[in-house]
XYZ file of C-alpha atoms in Angstrom:
724
model
C 103.680 47.287 -38.599
C 105.976 44.457 -39.603
C 103.869 41.395 -40.280
C 104.551 37.998 -38.757
C 106.880 36.011 -40.966
C 106.203 32.715 -42.605
C 106.556 29.828 -40.150
C 110.234 29.076 -39.770
C 109.713 25.435 -40.732
C 108.602 26.532 -44.209
C 110.777 29.361 -45.480
C 113.861 30.290 -43.438
C 114.739 33.979 -43.846
C 117.831 36.025 -43.053
C 118.645 39.668 -42.504
C 121.747 40.342 -44.624
C 123.925 43.201 -43.441
C 125.376 44.894 -46.500
C 122.443 44.090 -48.801
C 121.951 47.703 -49.813
C 121.943 47.680 -53.602
C 120.224 45.546 -56.200
C 123.647 44.562 -57.570
C 124.373 42.740 -54.314
C 121.365 40.535 -55.020
C 123.264 39.121 -58.004
C 126.301 38.505 -55.796
C 124.194 36.602 -53.261
C 122.454 34.609 -55.974
C 125.805 33.428 -57.282
C 127.100 32.582 -53.799
C 124.037 31.032 -52.165
C 122.101 29.859 -55.239
C 124.088 26.609 -55.720
C 123.220 25.580 -52.146
C 119.464 25.928 -52.646
C 119.007 24.480 -56.110
C 119.686 27.608 -58.161
C 118.828 31.292 -58.151
C 115.094 30.467 -58.195
C 115.478 29.122 -54.653
C 116.003 32.619 -53.253
C 113.789 35.671 -52.816
C 115.026 39.136 -51.853
C 113.602 42.269 -50.286
C 116.341 44.859 -50.880
C 114.445 47.562 -49.026
C 114.580 45.575 -45.801
C 117.832 43.693 -46.403
C 115.978 40.380 -46.330
C 116.867 37.118 -48.071
C 114.402 34.220 -47.989
C 115.354 30.647 -48.854
C 112.418 29.101 -50.709
C 113.096 25.631 -49.365
C 111.811 23.981 -46.172
C 114.005 24.519 -43.126
C 116.497 21.729 -42.622
C 117.079 21.051 -46.314
C 120.114 23.346 -46.165
C 121.743 24.072 -42.778
C 121.427 27.719 -41.796
C 125.109 27.817 -40.799
C 126.116 26.755 -44.314
C 124.037 29.592 -45.786
C 125.582 32.098 -43.360
C 129.083 30.950 -44.350
C 128.269 31.412 -48.039
C 126.975 34.926 -47.344
C 130.043 35.750 -45.228
C 132.280 34.808 -48.149
C 130.754 37.692 -50.109
C 131.764 40.264 -47.503
C 128.221 40.481 -46.141
C 126.822 38.965 -42.961
C 123.586 37.025 -42.445
C 121.626 36.465 -39.265
C 118.203 34.865 -38.715
C 115.346 37.175 -39.615
C 113.431 38.692 -36.750
C 110.029 40.419 -36.953
C 111.490 43.721 -35.713
C 112.560 46.321 -38.268
C 116.105 45.718 -39.570
C 117.044 49.262 -38.615
C 116.435 48.348 -34.991
C 118.235 45.003 -35.220
C 121.921 44.347 -34.665
C 124.498 46.196 -32.601
C 125.565 49.813 -32.586
C 128.268 49.309 -35.216
C 126.002 47.409 -37.610
C 123.425 50.224 -37.355
C 125.741 53.237 -37.421
C 129.094 51.903 -38.628
C 128.734 53.244 -42.161
C 127.920 56.716 -40.883
C 130.926 56.698 -38.547
C 133.303 55.396 -41.244
C 132.043 57.919 -43.806
C 132.350 60.802 -41.341
C 135.877 59.708 -40.381
C 136.842 59.489 -44.044
C 135.519 62.986 -44.717
C 137.238 64.516 -41.684
C 140.573 62.881 -42.493
C 140.289 64.018 -46.133
C 139.642 67.579 -44.970
C 142.550 67.395 -42.510
C 144.873 66.101 -45.209
C 143.860 68.907 -47.570
C 144.480 71.509 -44.857
C 147.948 70.068 -44.114
C 148.823 69.890 -47.813
C 147.723 73.485 -48.461
C 149.651 74.681 -45.404
C 152.817 72.823 -46.441
C 152.596 74.110 -50.042
C 152.105 77.690 -48.912
C 148.683 78.132 -50.445
C 145.840 76.505 -52.398
C 147.306 77.163 -55.852
C 150.669 75.457 -55.247
C 148.820 72.504 -53.716
C 146.575 72.191 -56.791
C 149.581 72.443 -59.104
C 150.848 69.148 -57.807
C 153.350 69.772 -55.062
C 154.170 66.616 -53.077
C 152.080 66.388 -49.899
C 153.894 66.114 -46.550
C 153.953 62.821 -44.647
C 151.280 63.995 -42.194
C 148.926 64.788 -45.078
C 149.664 61.419 -46.711
C 148.804 59.643 -43.448
C 145.523 61.582 -43.253
C 144.705 60.664 -46.855
C 145.571 57.027 -46.145
C 143.272 57.078 -43.113
C 140.502 58.583 -45.253
C 140.990 55.797 -47.795
C 140.888 53.047 -45.151
C 137.783 54.484 -43.471
C 136.012 55.078 -46.788
C 136.816 51.593 -48.092
C 136.169 49.758 -44.813
C 132.845 48.281 -45.955
C 133.921 47.993 -49.595
C 137.096 45.902 -49.389
C 135.502 42.588 -48.221
C 133.034 42.675 -51.112
C 135.783 43.667 -53.561
C 137.884 40.730 -52.374
C 135.015 38.303 -52.977
C 134.358 39.738 -56.441
C 138.038 39.397 -57.384
C 138.245 35.854 -56.032
C 135.084 34.849 -57.914
C 136.316 36.608 -61.098
C 133.010 38.508 -61.244
C 133.733 42.241 -61.206
C 131.251 44.495 -59.449
C 131.080 48.101 -58.272
C 133.130 47.405 -55.128
C 135.967 45.899 -57.145
C 135.797 48.783 -59.645
C 136.115 51.359 -56.862
C 138.932 49.456 -55.158
C 140.929 49.220 -58.393
C 140.340 52.926 -59.061
C 141.585 53.911 -55.576
C 144.587 51.581 -55.801
C 145.473 52.978 -59.219
C 145.283 56.559 -57.961
C 147.608 55.646 -55.069
C 150.006 54.045 -57.527
C 150.047 57.289 -59.511
C 150.730 59.252 -56.339
C 147.328 60.986 -56.603
C 146.621 60.850 -52.859
C 143.944 63.540 -52.941
C 142.130 61.804 -55.792
C 142.357 58.403 -54.061
C 141.051 59.754 -50.771
C 138.317 61.763 -52.537
C 137.091 58.692 -54.439
C 137.062 56.570 -51.242
C 135.150 59.247 -49.311
C 132.691 60.056 -52.100
C 131.988 56.369 -52.711
C 131.380 55.821 -48.980
C 129.100 58.870 -49.005
C 127.269 57.565 -52.084
C 126.671 54.203 -50.403
C 125.510 55.947 -47.231
C 123.102 58.223 -49.108
C 121.857 55.297 -51.168
C 121.277 53.318 -47.979
C 119.436 56.315 -46.495
C 117.298 56.740 -49.629
C 116.398 53.056 -49.747
C 115.693 53.223 -46.010
C 113.365 56.136 -46.681
C 111.493 54.033 -49.223
C 111.299 51.193 -46.705
C 110.033 53.496 -43.959
C 107.463 55.000 -46.319
C 106.110 51.538 -47.092
C 106.155 50.472 -43.438
C 104.387 53.690 -42.441
C 101.864 53.068 -45.198
C 101.029 49.699 -43.667
C 101.660 50.534 -40.006
C 97.965 50.846 -39.361
C 96.644 48.326 -36.873
C 97.101 49.222 -33.186
C 99.343 46.827 -31.222
C 96.865 46.318 -28.350
C 93.115 45.781 -28.035
C 90.464 45.854 -25.321
C 88.549 42.600 -25.513
C 86.423 40.055 -23.727
C 87.314 36.396 -24.351
C 84.599 34.178 -25.859
C 81.916 33.383 -23.291
C 83.242 35.899 -20.750
C 82.317 39.444 -19.735
C 85.775 40.160 -18.318
C 87.435 43.062 -20.151
C 91.132 42.673 -20.818
C 93.734 44.735 -22.609
C 96.570 42.992 -24.378
C 98.537 42.522 -27.615
C 96.404 41.881 -30.688
C 98.399 38.681 -31.280
C 96.865 37.242 -28.092
C 93.231 38.080 -28.911
C 91.441 34.812 -29.776
C 88.992 34.364 -32.619
C 85.474 34.817 -31.254
C 86.488 37.437 -28.688
C 84.473 40.666 -28.470
C 86.519 43.836 -29.022
C 85.430 47.335 -27.973
C 86.356 50.242 -30.300
C 85.972 53.841 -29.173
C 85.380 56.863 -31.434
C 88.471 57.903 -33.378
C 90.388 54.662 -32.717
C 91.834 52.308 -35.307
C 90.258 48.883 -35.542
C 92.795 46.270 -34.359
C 91.447 43.080 -36.007
C 89.022 41.784 -38.614
C 85.546 41.043 -37.366
C 81.764 41.470 -37.521
C 79.904 44.231 -35.675
C 77.705 42.853 -32.880
C 76.474 46.089 -31.308
C 76.626 49.822 -31.920
C 76.735 51.793 -35.147
C 79.342 54.083 -36.695
C 81.020 55.108 -39.938
C 84.457 53.674 -40.708
C 87.210 55.075 -42.906
C 88.567 51.920 -44.535
C 90.517 53.705 -47.282
C 93.848 52.120 -46.245
C 92.367 48.693 -46.999
C 89.869 49.248 -49.809
C 90.842 52.654 -51.205
C 87.277 53.950 -50.717
C 87.312 57.721 -50.414
C 84.231 58.047 -48.159
C 83.551 56.512 -44.726
C 81.343 53.411 -44.814
C 78.391 53.013 -42.438
C 78.686 50.001 -40.130
C 76.019 48.369 -37.988
C 75.179 44.916 -36.656
C 76.330 42.139 -39.002
C 78.676 44.340 -41.073
C 82.337 43.393 -41.513
C 85.166 45.609 -40.262
C 88.866 45.323 -41.100
C 92.051 45.783 -39.119
C 93.735 49.101 -39.817
C 90.586 51.033 -40.719
C 89.693 54.141 -38.689
C 86.529 54.371 -36.601
C 84.394 57.513 -36.817
C 82.241 59.075 -34.113
C 80.411 56.005 -32.843
C 81.525 53.347 -30.358
C 80.831 49.727 -31.227
C 81.684 46.136 -30.344
C 82.705 43.510 -32.864
C 83.364 39.785 -32.791
C 86.846 38.769 -34.021
C 86.676 36.537 -37.081
C 90.372 36.303 -37.933
C 93.520 36.090 -35.845
C 96.011 38.973 -36.135
C 98.356 36.885 -38.301
C 95.538 36.227 -40.787
C 93.838 39.628 -40.958
C 93.162 41.271 -44.308
C 95.800 43.910 -43.534
C 98.437 41.307 -42.658
C 97.688 39.351 -45.833
C 98.051 42.543 -47.872
C 101.409 43.283 -46.232
C 102.629 39.746 -46.800
C 101.536 39.726 -50.434
C 103.153 43.126 -51.098
C 106.393 41.718 -49.698
C 106.136 38.509 -51.713
C 105.284 40.517 -54.830
C 108.782 42.011 -54.820
C 110.186 38.620 -55.834
C 108.021 38.553 -58.996
C 110.254 40.819 -61.028
C 109.065 43.061 -63.793
C 110.286 42.421 -67.366
C 112.273 45.662 -67.273
C 113.939 44.552 -64.035
C 114.929 41.226 -65.563
C 116.323 43.031 -68.618
C 118.423 45.373 -66.474
C 119.879 42.455 -64.515
C 120.846 40.616 -67.715
C 122.300 43.834 -69.152
C 124.353 44.561 -66.003
C 125.913 41.094 -66.080
C 127.384 41.840 -69.494
C 127.899 45.574 -69.034
C 130.259 45.534 -66.018
C 132.931 43.141 -67.383
C 132.640 44.842 -70.767
C 133.416 48.236 -69.214
C 136.350 46.769 -67.302
C 137.712 45.409 -70.567
C 137.221 48.788 -72.226
C 139.042 50.522 -69.364
C 141.935 48.098 -69.793
C 142.095 48.882 -73.499
C 142.145 52.622 -72.727
C 145.104 52.049 -70.407
C 147.112 49.789 -72.736
C 146.362 50.510 -76.400
C 147.055 54.295 -76.794
C 150.502 54.208 -75.129
C 151.499 51.152 -77.179
C 150.322 52.704 -80.446
C 151.736 56.172 -79.854
C 154.692 55.371 -77.658
C 153.317 57.911 -75.193
C 153.488 57.967 -71.415
C 151.348 55.556 -69.447
C 150.313 57.779 -66.530
C 147.582 59.912 -68.187
C 146.024 56.907 -69.893
C 146.058 54.909 -66.677
C 144.227 57.789 -65.002
C 141.640 57.915 -67.803
C 141.135 54.173 -67.460
C 140.526 54.596 -63.741
C 137.953 57.320 -64.420
C 136.223 54.993 -66.864
C 136.129 52.274 -64.190
C 134.340 54.615 -61.808
C 131.909 55.659 -64.522
C 131.224 51.982 -65.287
C 129.516 51.554 -61.899
C 126.043 50.168 -62.789
C 124.451 50.921 -59.417
C 122.098 53.643 -60.680
C 121.057 51.353 -63.536
C 120.271 48.329 -61.381
C 118.470 50.533 -58.847
C 116.302 52.051 -61.570
C 113.678 49.287 -61.549
C 113.356 47.545 -58.127
C 112.768 50.736 -56.145
C 110.251 51.873 -58.774
C 108.444 48.531 -58.625
C 108.269 48.502 -54.811
C 107.054 52.112 -54.704
C 104.429 51.289 -57.345
C 103.221 48.213 -55.432
C 102.993 50.140 -52.161
C 101.187 53.062 -53.775
C 98.676 50.693 -55.356
C 98.085 48.919 -52.032
C 97.324 52.284 -50.436
C 94.781 52.920 -53.214
C 93.056 49.603 -52.509
C 94.644 47.735 -55.428
C 96.752 44.704 -54.510
C 99.243 43.867 -57.292
C 101.069 40.570 -56.892
C 104.400 41.414 -58.501
C 106.335 43.680 -60.808
C 105.308 41.687 -63.852
C 101.664 42.516 -63.076
C 102.512 46.136 -62.299
C 103.663 46.503 -65.910
C 100.913 44.394 -67.512
C 97.980 46.876 -67.289
C 99.962 49.425 -69.299
C 99.632 47.068 -72.273
C 95.978 46.020 -71.907
C 94.137 46.240 -75.238
C 91.139 44.092 -74.305
C 89.298 43.791 -70.997
C 86.746 41.061 -70.374
C 84.220 41.295 -67.529
C 82.102 38.867 -65.616
C 78.581 40.212 -65.067
C 77.261 39.225 -61.655
C 79.114 40.944 -58.830
C 81.396 42.766 -61.247
C 79.379 45.010 -63.552
C 76.262 44.476 -61.457
C 75.871 44.564 -57.694
C 75.532 40.813 -57.528
C 72.488 41.171 -55.325
C 69.880 39.613 -57.529
C 66.305 39.921 -56.312
C 63.399 37.639 -57.060
C 61.122 39.519 -59.431
C 58.463 36.983 -60.412
C 57.362 33.506 -59.366
C 55.463 31.590 -62.044
C 54.014 28.394 -60.562
C 53.061 25.630 -63.037
C 51.332 22.256 -63.059
C 49.176 22.864 -60.014
C 51.913 24.117 -57.698
C 51.458 27.290 -55.630
C 53.947 30.157 -55.425
C 54.736 29.236 -51.840
C 55.279 25.601 -52.666
C 57.612 26.512 -55.550
C 59.596 28.823 -53.276
C 59.890 26.074 -50.632
C 61.320 23.642 -53.233
C 63.796 26.229 -54.549
C 64.926 27.317 -51.076
C 65.416 23.712 -49.965
C 67.696 23.017 -52.940
C 69.660 26.272 -52.505
C 69.894 26.238 -48.682
C 73.685 25.677 -48.636
C 74.599 27.573 -51.804
C 76.411 30.931 -51.805
C 75.448 31.854 -55.374
C 73.791 35.314 -55.626
C 70.559 33.853 -57.024
C 70.492 31.269 -54.250
C 70.788 34.062 -51.690
C 67.968 35.924 -53.466
C 65.719 32.861 -53.221
C 66.486 32.471 -49.502
C 65.878 36.193 -48.942
C 62.509 35.954 -50.733
C 61.553 32.935 -48.621
C 62.481 34.784 -45.431
C 60.555 37.889 -46.525
C 57.416 35.814 -47.079
C 57.802 33.867 -43.848
C 58.195 30.573 -45.694
C 59.747 27.795 -43.607
C 61.608 24.890 -45.179
C 64.112 22.130 -44.502
C 67.224 21.756 -46.621
C 67.198 19.113 -49.323
C 69.230 15.928 -48.873
C 72.020 14.635 -51.111
C 72.347 17.954 -52.959
C 74.810 17.863 -55.856
C 75.861 20.876 -57.880
C 75.905 20.735 -61.673
C 78.637 23.308 -62.537
C 77.364 26.193 -64.609
C 73.848 24.758 -64.787
C 72.162 24.170 -61.423
C 71.710 21.600 -58.658
C 69.753 18.476 -57.762
C 68.630 17.034 -54.427
C 66.096 14.938 -52.516
C 63.034 16.610 -50.932
C 60.551 14.420 -49.032
C 62.032 11.329 -50.659
C 61.707 12.648 -54.208
C 64.388 14.065 -56.528
C 64.012 17.701 -57.565
C 66.232 19.908 -59.675
C 66.798 23.643 -60.095
C 68.718 25.310 -62.877
C 68.987 27.579 -65.887
C 66.855 27.660 -69.005
C 69.487 25.517 -70.700
C 69.349 23.007 -67.834
C 65.588 22.745 -68.266
C 66.147 22.009 -71.969
C 68.776 19.354 -71.192
C 66.365 17.724 -68.777
C 63.901 17.381 -71.655
C 61.286 19.154 -69.545
C 60.701 22.176 -71.753
C 57.445 22.480 -73.698
C 56.499 25.237 -76.188
C 54.382 26.820 -73.433
C 57.254 26.845 -70.930
C 59.642 28.131 -73.575
C 57.312 31.005 -74.442
C 56.937 32.008 -70.801
C 60.697 31.773 -70.180
C 61.481 33.809 -73.278
C 59.029 36.532 -72.272
C 60.800 36.913 -68.915
C 64.242 36.929 -70.543
C 63.126 39.534 -73.075
C 62.515 41.830 -70.122
C 66.146 41.403 -69.082
C 65.388 38.933 -66.305
C 67.462 35.894 -65.459
C 65.433 32.842 -64.644
C 65.702 29.426 -63.063
C 63.353 26.531 -63.457
C 62.374 24.127 -60.682
C 61.250 20.623 -61.581
C 61.106 16.968 -60.704
C 61.155 13.724 -62.648
C 57.595 14.337 -63.948
C 57.331 17.999 -64.887
C 58.457 21.589 -64.426
C 57.093 22.957 -61.139
C 57.592 26.588 -62.106
C 59.887 29.465 -63.061
C 61.542 32.101 -60.870
C 62.968 35.257 -62.449
C 65.619 37.612 -61.073
C 66.966 41.033 -61.911
C 70.245 42.617 -60.905
C 71.134 46.315 -61.102
C 74.113 47.567 -63.088
C 76.585 49.459 -60.914
C 76.144 53.204 -61.135
C 79.846 53.730 -61.943
C 80.050 51.052 -64.663
C 79.240 53.292 -67.710
C 81.747 55.954 -66.582
C 84.342 53.232 -66.013
C 83.877 51.926 -69.562
C 84.264 55.425 -71.009
C 87.422 56.019 -68.941
C 88.937 52.745 -70.088
C 88.435 53.764 -73.713
C 90.113 57.100 -73.045
C 92.968 55.182 -71.411
C 93.515 53.265 -74.662
C 91.646 49.989 -74.096
C 90.226 49.124 -77.506
C 87.793 46.329 -76.727
C 85.441 45.739 -73.782
C 83.753 42.330 -73.652
C 81.149 40.788 -71.339
C 81.589 37.064 -70.568
C 78.688 35.588 -68.617
C 76.870 32.372 -67.964
C 73.615 34.335 -68.061
C 71.202 34.245 -70.982
C 71.758 36.177 -74.207
C 69.026 38.767 -73.645
C 70.191 39.707 -70.157
C 73.782 39.878 -71.374
C 72.803 42.216 -74.206
C 70.853 44.459 -71.829
C 73.879 44.829 -69.517
C 76.209 45.355 -72.476
C 74.058 48.235 -73.714
C 73.663 49.758 -70.254
C 77.402 49.764 -69.536
C 78.555 50.647 -73.047
C 80.622 47.556 -73.836
C 81.523 46.429 -77.343
C 80.210 42.878 -77.297
C 78.906 40.101 -75.097
C 79.253 36.348 -75.015
C 76.477 34.697 -73.048
C 75.484 31.297 -71.629
C 79.137 30.396 -71.081
C 80.303 27.549 -68.874
C 83.638 28.031 -67.019
C 85.488 26.227 -69.812
C 83.756 28.439 -72.389
C 85.029 31.542 -70.611
C 88.555 30.151 -70.716
C 88.232 29.493 -74.451
C 86.969 33.044 -74.992
C 89.864 34.514 -73.003
C 92.376 32.488 -75.008
C 90.824 33.643 -78.265
C 90.976 37.281 -77.105
C 94.563 36.831 -75.875
C 95.598 35.724 -79.349
C 94.812 39.273 -80.488
C 96.812 41.035 -77.731
C 97.132 41.556 -73.994
C 93.823 40.808 -72.238
C 92.603 41.285 -68.675
C 89.799 39.300 -67.076
C 87.825 41.049 -64.334
C 85.739 38.751 -62.153
C 84.914 37.746 -58.607
C 88.042 35.663 -58.134
C 86.207 32.462 -57.187
C 83.717 31.393 -59.855
C 85.901 32.889 -62.574
C 89.174 31.360 -61.381
C 89.959 29.452 -64.621
C 89.326 32.538 -66.779
C 91.352 34.739 -64.422
C 94.252 32.304 -64.694
C 94.037 32.159 -68.492
C 94.184 35.951 -68.977
C 97.353 38.018 -69.267
C 96.356 39.332 -65.841
C 93.366 38.316 -63.736
C 91.703 41.074 -61.699
C 89.454 40.140 -58.769
C 86.694 42.544 -57.718
C 85.748 43.200 -54.082
C 88.503 40.989 -52.670
C 88.212 42.305 -49.085
C 87.879 39.353 -46.773
C 87.880 36.847 -49.633
C 90.904 34.572 -49.371
C 90.138 32.799 -52.646
C 89.962 36.076 -54.580
C 93.320 37.292 -53.308
C 94.955 33.919 -53.945
C 93.471 33.431 -57.418
C 93.938 36.798 -59.054
C 97.115 38.558 -60.159
C 95.556 41.884 -59.153
C 92.872 42.294 -56.489
C 90.615 45.336 -56.106
C 89.916 45.503 -52.397
C 86.569 47.274 -52.865
C 83.676 47.330 -55.325
C 85.017 50.511 -56.948
C 85.101 49.994 -60.719
C 86.846 53.362 -61.101
C 89.995 51.685 -59.768
C 90.346 49.931 -63.149
C 91.143 53.084 -65.193
C 93.310 54.229 -62.276
C 95.194 50.919 -62.433
C 96.011 51.400 -66.115
C 97.185 54.975 -65.536
C 99.246 53.883 -62.534
C 100.867 51.070 -64.511
C 101.810 53.492 -67.275
C 103.215 55.938 -64.729
C 105.373 53.190 -63.258
C 106.554 52.011 -66.685
C 107.329 55.605 -67.649
C 109.409 56.089 -64.481
C 111.307 52.844 -65.113
C 112.147 53.926 -68.655
C 113.148 57.411 -67.502
C 115.495 55.924 -64.928
C 117.088 53.492 -67.368
C 117.606 56.135 -70.061
C 118.937 58.678 -67.547
C 121.384 56.167 -66.022
C 122.750 55.106 -69.407
C 122.949 58.703 -70.637
C 125.037 59.759 -67.617
C 127.386 56.828 -68.254
C 127.706 57.683 -71.940
C 128.437 61.389 -71.336
C 131.134 60.730 -68.755
C 132.654 57.923 -70.815
C 133.165 60.437 -73.628
C 134.562 63.017 -71.199
C 136.929 60.400 -69.802
C 138.137 59.554 -73.313
C 139.073 63.205 -73.876
C 140.724 63.475 -70.457
C 138.190 66.024 -69.195
C 136.493 63.983 -66.443
C 138.280 63.427 -63.138
C 137.850 60.652 -60.603
C 135.956 62.797 -58.125
C 133.685 64.113 -60.906
C 132.903 60.562 -61.998
C 132.042 59.355 -58.500
C 129.934 62.471 -57.854
C 128.039 61.879 -61.125
C 127.438 58.238 -60.271
C 126.252 59.146 -56.766
C 123.970 61.827 -58.193
C 122.523 59.419 -60.759
C 121.744 56.822 -58.069
C 119.998 59.360 -55.867
C 118.121 60.808 -58.851
C 116.636 57.463 -59.921
C 115.605 56.672 -56.328
C 113.956 60.084 -55.923
C 112.185 59.680 -59.262
C 110.909 56.243 -58.236
C 109.625 57.488 -54.878
C 107.291 59.890 -56.690
C 105.034 56.878 -57.261
C 104.285 56.797 -53.526
C 102.265 59.953 -54.100
C 100.245 58.375 -56.927
C 97.406 56.913 -54.872
C 94.905 59.597 -55.865
């Protein structure tokens, strides 16, 4: 499934034919960047050949951008939602294959004619002059092999910025000048083959990612809101509020809430959960998840363009523009490396003959070999394909990482800080005790608390409302309710102002007496969290809550330690005693309790001063702390827009075991990036030495470069299998 693009009036996008290698990104940045306010005004998706201008449409005419792209030897056309492989004409889709095949056939024909004219293979290899027919075949092989290379080489020469296309063109031209027709044709063919195989490999990565996310069915059976008529049509036409029917074994087409029926749903593609999840009336379902044996109806809550699956796809795509540190280093290195190698090749050609008075031909040939070896394609491919494969693999495991920089970050975590409610605990606090004071009854106290919390989404507010419903208590919401961040709320009930809040809030109100303090402390000593309810005259009573620690939390903490995280810290606005009880139950190192949002930020900054720190929270209440950490990780982000937008990494389920997996996955990705960089540079170094001694030939150099490019791509694609 290819997601709907950003509205065209926000970010115009183009499909760029010829954008096959990460090096071409640099070429486009230099050509188009000045038109859009610099390189930061562009974003690229190499896997899909997509360039996005990060400026509103109309600021820069599309035709002007297309002309700038055309000057590089590439061609841009407006982006369409269909897959790039299916876009364009026959030549744009298959031209490279045809040209490469023609080059190979003409090379083979030329070799056959040369061998026949020389009277055997050995005389041909010993350097006998090829006949005219063979030369014409070799020339045809060169033209066909260089057909897609020459326009880019011309741009690079005109811009005085050498790249791989210019290096190959110079090498082929030099071989022709030396009369090495076989070598020239071999280099042209092998380079065309290398580009074709590279394009195929990158296409395989793209198809793997598209298949990974090609989950939601294109059509749905639905009844429009307020109608019993059953229709079948594209999911993009299903309105919010419609009722959709899902049969056993079908994929769910849209996000929604079950209204009838019961089943079990495999939502692993969205949340990474390994077991099917039971669904009944009122439960949420997500587009792309697989229905089990039961049929059910659900009400659509999000349009197709805004489903959880579509947001994941869009964020994975956008994440590719947030480059990893290693990727940025490789790009800076390649900018210096390529002209440096061209200068070195020139020195190899000029200096030895001048110093020794020797012949120029052999040294010119060695310089040409060095030019071919200098191709940095394998090096610049080493990181982006790895990053994209790592992001896609994580998304399949239910972990949404918002860029290469955050793919690398978990590998360096030394401290992890956790929110308590909804993170280490289930976040489903239950009312444990109601202590009415000053002549109030339990029911009256519950009515006051429920009235003040009627519109709140805080877990304790929901627990109060649940307790009121369980006891059959009726109430009307308070008027003029105002929240006091981190402390509580105030409002008007029956013309009188009441307040509800934490133990600290009760103290600040000046309402606490030694008796109240003793009662509150006794509840807190038992590990309960409490709120006080009061008015302008006295405290009406206390309500205590308890929340269960997640069953997987202790194992998660132990796994994090084994993964190398040195310090595990609890940051909570809850009281000290409750915080200590959770810290002991989970096995954390320390806790910091009764923290306001700004206190959490200060704690994160203090921890960050000692090394890389992650903050794990719910993505909404902990937004400032998530932003202050090296990387913010949101728990249970399914269906929560704020969590996905706030955090750098979002766990799409409540599975704490994804945290150790995330660290291992990050280290795997970093290890693959380093392997690719070292391997690419090692291949260059070995063949540079061989070229210096006259051992390496042109065809050997191009074959080594092609092999290195394919090797780093294959190594990177291993990450797609890392979603276990």
